[in-house]
mmCIF file of C-alpha atoms in Angstrom:
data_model
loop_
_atom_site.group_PDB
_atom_site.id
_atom_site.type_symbol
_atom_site.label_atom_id
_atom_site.label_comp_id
_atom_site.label_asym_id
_atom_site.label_seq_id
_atom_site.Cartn_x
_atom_site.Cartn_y
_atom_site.Cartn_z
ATOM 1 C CA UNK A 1 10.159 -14.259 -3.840
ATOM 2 C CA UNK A 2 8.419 -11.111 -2.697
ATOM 3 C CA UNK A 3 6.674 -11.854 0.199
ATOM 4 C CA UNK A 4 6.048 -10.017 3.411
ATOM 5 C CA UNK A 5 4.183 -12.130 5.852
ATOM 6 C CA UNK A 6 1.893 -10.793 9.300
ATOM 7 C CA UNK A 7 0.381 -12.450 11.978
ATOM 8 C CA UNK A 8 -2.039 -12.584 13.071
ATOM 9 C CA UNK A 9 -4.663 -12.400 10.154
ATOM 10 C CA UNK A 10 -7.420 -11.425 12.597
ATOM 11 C CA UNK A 11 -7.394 -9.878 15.813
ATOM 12 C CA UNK A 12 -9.911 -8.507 18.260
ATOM 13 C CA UNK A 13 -8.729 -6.963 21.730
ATOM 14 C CA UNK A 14 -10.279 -5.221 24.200
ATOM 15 C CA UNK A 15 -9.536 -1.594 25.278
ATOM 16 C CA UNK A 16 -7.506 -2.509 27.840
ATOM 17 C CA UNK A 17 -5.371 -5.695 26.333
ATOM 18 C CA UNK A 18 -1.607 -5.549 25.399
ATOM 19 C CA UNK A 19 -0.944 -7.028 22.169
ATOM 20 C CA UNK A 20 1.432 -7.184 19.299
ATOM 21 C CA UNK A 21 1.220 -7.509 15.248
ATOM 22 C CA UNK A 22 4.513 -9.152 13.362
ATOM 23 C CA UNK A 23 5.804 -8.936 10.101
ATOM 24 C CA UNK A 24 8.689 -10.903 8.723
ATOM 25 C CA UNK A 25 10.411 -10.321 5.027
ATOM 26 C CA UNK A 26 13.439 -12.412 3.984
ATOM 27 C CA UNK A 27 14.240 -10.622 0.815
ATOM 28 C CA UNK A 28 16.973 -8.428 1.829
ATOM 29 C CA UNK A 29 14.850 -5.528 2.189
ATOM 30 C CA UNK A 30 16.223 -2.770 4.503
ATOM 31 C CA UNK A 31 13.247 -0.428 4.858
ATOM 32 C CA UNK A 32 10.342 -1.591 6.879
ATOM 33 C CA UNK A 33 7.085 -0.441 6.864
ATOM 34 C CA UNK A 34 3.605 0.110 9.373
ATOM 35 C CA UNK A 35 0.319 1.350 7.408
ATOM 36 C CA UNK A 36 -3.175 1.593 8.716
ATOM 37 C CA UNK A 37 -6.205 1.518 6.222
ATOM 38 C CA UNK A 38 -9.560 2.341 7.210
ATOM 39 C CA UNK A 39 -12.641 0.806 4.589
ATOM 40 C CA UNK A 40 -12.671 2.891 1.172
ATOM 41 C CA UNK A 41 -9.142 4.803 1.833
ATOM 42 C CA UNK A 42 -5.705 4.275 0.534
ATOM 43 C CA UNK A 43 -2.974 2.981 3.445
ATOM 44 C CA UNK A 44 -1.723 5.840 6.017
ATOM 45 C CA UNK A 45 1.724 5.455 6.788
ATOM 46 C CA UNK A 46 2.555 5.069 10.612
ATOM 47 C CA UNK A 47 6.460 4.487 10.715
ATOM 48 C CA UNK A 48 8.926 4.219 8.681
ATOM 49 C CA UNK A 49 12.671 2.080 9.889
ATOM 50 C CA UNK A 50 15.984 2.442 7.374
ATOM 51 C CA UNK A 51 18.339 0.394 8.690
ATOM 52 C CA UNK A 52 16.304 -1.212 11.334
ATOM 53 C CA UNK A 53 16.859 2.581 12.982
ATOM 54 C CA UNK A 54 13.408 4.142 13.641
ATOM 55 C CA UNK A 55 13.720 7.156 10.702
ATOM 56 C CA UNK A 56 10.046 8.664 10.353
ATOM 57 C CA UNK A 57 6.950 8.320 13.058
ATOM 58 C CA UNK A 58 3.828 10.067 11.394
ATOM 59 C CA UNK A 59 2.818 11.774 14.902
ATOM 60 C CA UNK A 60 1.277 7.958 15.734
ATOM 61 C CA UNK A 61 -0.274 8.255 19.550
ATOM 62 C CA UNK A 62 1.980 6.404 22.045
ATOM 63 C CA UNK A 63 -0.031 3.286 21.975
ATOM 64 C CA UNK A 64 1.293 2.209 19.430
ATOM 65 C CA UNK A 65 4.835 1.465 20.078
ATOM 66 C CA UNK A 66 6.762 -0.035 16.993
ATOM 67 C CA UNK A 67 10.437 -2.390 17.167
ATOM 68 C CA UNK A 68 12.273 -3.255 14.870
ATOM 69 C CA UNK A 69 14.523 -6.695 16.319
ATOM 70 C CA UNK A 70 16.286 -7.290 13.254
ATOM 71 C CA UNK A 71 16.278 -6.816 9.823
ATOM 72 C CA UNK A 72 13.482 -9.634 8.668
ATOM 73 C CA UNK A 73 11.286 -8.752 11.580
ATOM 74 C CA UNK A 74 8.667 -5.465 12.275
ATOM 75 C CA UNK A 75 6.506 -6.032 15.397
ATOM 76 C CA UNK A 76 4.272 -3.414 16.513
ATOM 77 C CA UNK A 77 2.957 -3.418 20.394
ATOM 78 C CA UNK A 78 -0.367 -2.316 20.945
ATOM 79 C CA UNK A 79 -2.279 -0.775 24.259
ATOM 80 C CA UNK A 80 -4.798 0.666 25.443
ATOM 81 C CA UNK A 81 -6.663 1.046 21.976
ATOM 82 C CA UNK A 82 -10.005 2.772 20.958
ATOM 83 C CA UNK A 83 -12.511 1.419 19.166
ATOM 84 C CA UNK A 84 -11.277 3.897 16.539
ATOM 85 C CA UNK A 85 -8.076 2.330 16.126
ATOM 86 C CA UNK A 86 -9.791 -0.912 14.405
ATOM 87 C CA UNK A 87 -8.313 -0.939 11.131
ATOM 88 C CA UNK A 88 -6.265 -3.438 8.325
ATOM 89 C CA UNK A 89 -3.052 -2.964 9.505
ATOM 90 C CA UNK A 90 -0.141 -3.378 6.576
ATOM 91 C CA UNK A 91 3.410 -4.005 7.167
ATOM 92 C CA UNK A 92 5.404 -3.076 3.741
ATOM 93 C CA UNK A 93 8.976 -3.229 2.755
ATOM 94 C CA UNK A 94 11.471 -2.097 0.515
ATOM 95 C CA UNK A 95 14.813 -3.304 -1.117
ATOM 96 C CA UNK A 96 16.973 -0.164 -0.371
ATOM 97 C CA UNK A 97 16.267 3.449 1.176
ATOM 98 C CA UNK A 98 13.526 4.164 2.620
ATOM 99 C CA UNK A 99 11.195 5.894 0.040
ATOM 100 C CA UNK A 100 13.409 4.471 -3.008
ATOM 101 C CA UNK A 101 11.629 2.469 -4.996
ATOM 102 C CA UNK A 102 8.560 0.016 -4.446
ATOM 103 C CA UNK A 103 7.247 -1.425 -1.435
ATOM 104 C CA UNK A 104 5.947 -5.133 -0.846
ATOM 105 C CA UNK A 105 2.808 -5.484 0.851
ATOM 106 C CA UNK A 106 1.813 -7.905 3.463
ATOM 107 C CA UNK A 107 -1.269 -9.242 3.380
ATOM 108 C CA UNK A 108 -2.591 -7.184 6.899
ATOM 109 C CA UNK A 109 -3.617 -8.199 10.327
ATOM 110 C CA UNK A 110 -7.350 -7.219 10.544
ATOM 111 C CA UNK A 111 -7.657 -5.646 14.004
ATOM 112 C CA UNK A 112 -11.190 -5.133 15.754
ATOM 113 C CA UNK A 113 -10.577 -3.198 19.141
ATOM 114 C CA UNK A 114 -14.015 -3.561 21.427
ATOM 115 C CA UNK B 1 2.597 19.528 -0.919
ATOM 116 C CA UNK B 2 2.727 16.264 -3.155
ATOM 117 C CA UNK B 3 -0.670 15.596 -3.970
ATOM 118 C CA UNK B 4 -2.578 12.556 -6.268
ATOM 119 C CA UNK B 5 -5.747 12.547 -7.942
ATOM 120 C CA UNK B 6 -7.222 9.260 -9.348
ATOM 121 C CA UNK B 7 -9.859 8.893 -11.679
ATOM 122 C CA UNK B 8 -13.060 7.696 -12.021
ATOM 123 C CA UNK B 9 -13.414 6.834 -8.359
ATOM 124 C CA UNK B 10 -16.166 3.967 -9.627
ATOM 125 C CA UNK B 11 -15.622 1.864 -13.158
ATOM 126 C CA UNK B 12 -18.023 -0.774 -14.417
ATOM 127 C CA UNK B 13 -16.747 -2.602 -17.385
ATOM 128 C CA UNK B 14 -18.501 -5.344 -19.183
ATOM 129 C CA UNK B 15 -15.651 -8.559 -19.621
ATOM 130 C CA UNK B 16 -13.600 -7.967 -22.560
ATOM 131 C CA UNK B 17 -14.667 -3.738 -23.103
ATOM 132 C CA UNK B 18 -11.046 -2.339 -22.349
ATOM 133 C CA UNK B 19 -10.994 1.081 -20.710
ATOM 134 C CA UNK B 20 -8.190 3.214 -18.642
ATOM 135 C CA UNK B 21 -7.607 4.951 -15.220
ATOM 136 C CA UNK B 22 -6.111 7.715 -14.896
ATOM 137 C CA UNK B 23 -3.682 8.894 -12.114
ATOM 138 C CA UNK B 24 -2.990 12.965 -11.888
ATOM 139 C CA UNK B 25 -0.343 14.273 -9.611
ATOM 140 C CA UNK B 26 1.577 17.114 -8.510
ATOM 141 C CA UNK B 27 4.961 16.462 -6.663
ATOM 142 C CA UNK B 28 8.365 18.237 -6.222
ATOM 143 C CA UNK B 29 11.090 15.403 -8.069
ATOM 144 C CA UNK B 30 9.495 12.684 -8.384
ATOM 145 C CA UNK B 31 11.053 9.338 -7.462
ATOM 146 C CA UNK B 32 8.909 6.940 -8.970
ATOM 147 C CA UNK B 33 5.215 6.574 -9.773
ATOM 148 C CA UNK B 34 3.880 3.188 -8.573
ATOM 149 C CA UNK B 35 0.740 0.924 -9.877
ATOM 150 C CA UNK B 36 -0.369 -1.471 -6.897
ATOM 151 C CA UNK B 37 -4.248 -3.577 -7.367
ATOM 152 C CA UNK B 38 -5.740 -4.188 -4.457
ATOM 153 C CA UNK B 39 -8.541 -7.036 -3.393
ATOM 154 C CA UNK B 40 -11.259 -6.929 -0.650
ATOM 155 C CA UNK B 41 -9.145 -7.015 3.118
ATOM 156 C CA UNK B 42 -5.887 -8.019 1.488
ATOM 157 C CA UNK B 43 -2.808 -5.918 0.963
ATOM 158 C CA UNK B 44 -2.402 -4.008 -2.237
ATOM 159 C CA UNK B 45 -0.592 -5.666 -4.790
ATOM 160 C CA UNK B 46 2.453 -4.194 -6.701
ATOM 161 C CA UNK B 47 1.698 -3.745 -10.287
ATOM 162 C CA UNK B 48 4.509 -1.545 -12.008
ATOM 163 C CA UNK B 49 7.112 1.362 -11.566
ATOM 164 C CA UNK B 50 7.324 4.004 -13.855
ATOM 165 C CA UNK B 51 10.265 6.812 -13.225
ATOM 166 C CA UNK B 52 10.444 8.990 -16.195
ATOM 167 C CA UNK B 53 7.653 10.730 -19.165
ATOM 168 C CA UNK B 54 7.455 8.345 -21.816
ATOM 169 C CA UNK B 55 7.930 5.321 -19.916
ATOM 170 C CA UNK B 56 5.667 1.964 -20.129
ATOM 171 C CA UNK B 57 5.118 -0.927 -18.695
ATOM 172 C CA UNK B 58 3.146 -3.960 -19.768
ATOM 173 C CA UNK B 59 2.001 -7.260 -17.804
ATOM 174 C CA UNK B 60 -1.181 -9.644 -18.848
ATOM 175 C CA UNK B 61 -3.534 -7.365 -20.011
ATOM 176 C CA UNK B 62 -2.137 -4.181 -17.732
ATOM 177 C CA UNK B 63 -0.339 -1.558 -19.489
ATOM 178 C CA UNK B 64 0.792 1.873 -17.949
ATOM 179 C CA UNK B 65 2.171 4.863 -19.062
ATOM 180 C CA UNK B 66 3.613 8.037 -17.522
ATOM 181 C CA UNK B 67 3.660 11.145 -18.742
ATOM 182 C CA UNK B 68 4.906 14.358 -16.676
ATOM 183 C CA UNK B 69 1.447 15.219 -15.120
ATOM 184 C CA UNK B 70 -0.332 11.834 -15.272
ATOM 185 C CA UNK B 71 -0.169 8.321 -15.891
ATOM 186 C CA UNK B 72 -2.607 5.874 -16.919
ATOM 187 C CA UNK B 73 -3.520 2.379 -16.205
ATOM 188 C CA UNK B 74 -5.142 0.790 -19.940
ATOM 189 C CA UNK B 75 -6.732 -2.232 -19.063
ATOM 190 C CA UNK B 76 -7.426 -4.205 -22.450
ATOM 191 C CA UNK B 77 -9.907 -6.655 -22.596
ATOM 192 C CA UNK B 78 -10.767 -7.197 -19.240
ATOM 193 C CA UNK B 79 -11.750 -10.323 -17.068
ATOM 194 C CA UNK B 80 -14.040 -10.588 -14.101
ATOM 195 C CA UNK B 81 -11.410 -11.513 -11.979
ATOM 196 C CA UNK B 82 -9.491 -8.044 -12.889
ATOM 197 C CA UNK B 83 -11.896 -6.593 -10.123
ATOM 198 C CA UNK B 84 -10.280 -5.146 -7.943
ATOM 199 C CA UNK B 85 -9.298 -1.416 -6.611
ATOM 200 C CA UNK B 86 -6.116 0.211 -8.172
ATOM 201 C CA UNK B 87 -4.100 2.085 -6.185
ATOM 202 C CA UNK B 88 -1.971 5.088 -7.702
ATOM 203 C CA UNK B 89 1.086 6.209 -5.139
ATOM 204 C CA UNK B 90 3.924 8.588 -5.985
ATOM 205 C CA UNK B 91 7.820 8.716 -4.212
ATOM 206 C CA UNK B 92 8.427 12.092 -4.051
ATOM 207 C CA UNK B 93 9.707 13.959 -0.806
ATOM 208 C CA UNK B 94 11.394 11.702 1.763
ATOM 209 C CA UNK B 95 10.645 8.509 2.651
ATOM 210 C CA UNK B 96 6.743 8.213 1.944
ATOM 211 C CA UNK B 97 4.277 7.346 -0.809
ATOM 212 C CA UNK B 98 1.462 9.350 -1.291
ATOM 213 C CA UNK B 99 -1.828 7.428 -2.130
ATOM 214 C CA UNK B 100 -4.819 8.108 -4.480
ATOM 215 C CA UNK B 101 -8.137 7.530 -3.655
ATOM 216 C CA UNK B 102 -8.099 4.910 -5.708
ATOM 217 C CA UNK B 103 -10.090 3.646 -8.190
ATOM 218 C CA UNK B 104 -13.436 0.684 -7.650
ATOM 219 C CA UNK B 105 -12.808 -1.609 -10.952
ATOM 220 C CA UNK B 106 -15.554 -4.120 -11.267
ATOM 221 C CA UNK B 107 -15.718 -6.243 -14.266
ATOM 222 C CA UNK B 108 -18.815 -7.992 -15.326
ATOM 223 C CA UNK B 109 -18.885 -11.499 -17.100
#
């Protein structure tokens, strides 16, 4: 079975709302994944855990704030958004290192920030 | 600086008129070239993994190939519901993928 799941599918939040996208995996997987992809462009990698240990952060602004509970499970916190940061959100994983191999794709949580 | 190129950006195909896409990149040791498909607001789709020149894979009516500057995506004899955008992505330096563009594969009946 290779399948990463996220909730919610939809979400729309106000700039001043505290919320929080999940993604679970039960294959084994030990690298976890956060992407954003904006209409027409390929996914933009956000963070990166090995290990559930937080090993790459792509310069992401601070609200965003990413945890890692266990191995199955990738939340990531939002606050304060801008109306920019509406985007599908993708959680991914992989089966060993981070960057070896292929990564699984969840289906996305659609966010809408107003 | 890793860098991929996909090509056309747009393909039409009339159902059953095979074609190919083509993937360029540029990358210090690479660590994998990866195929993923991708519908309207879903997450892309894993396709295939091709490491080394010479190396194909097929599935359904999806073959790719990798050569040491390229690989291509041959779609033969292609269905309406093969629309979709394929992604390109390449493991080179650390722990990321870099993304093509992508390329807009619409399939008429």
């Amino acid at each position: 079975d290779t399948e990463v799941t996220q909730t919610p599918k939809h979400l729309v939040m106000g700039m001043t709302n505290k919320k929080s996208l999940k993604c679970e995996q039960h294959m084994g997987h030990r690298a976890m994944y956060w992407y954003k992809q904006k209409a027409k462009k390929p996914p933009e990698l956000m963070f990166v855990y090995s290990y559930e240990k937080l090993s790459i952060n792509e310069s992401v602004p601070s609200r965003f704030s990413p945890e890692c509970p266990n191995s199955s499970l990738l939340n990531l916190h939002l606050h304060a958004l801008q109306p920019e940061d509406s985007a599908l959100y993708l959680c991914a994983s992989s089966p060993g290192l981070a960057g070896a191999g292929e990564q699984y794709f969840g289906p996305g949580t659609r966010l809408t920030v107003t | 600086e890793d860098q991929v190129t996909q090509s056309p950006e747009a393909l039409r195909l009339q159902e059953g008129e095979s074609s190919s896409l083509n993937c360029s990149y540029t990358v210090s040791g690479l660590r994998g070239l990866f195929w993923y498909r991708q519908d309207p607001g879903k997450g892309p789709e894993f396709l295939f993994t091709l490491y080394s020149a010479g190396e194909e894979k097929e599935k359904e009516r999806l073959k790719a190939t990798l050569t040491k500057k390229e690989s291509f995506l041959h779609i033969t004899a292609p269905k309406p519901e093969d629309s979709a955008t394929y992604l390109c992505a390449v493991g080179a330096s650390g722990s990321r993928l870099t993304f093509g563009e992508g390329t807009q594969l619409t399939v008429n009946p």
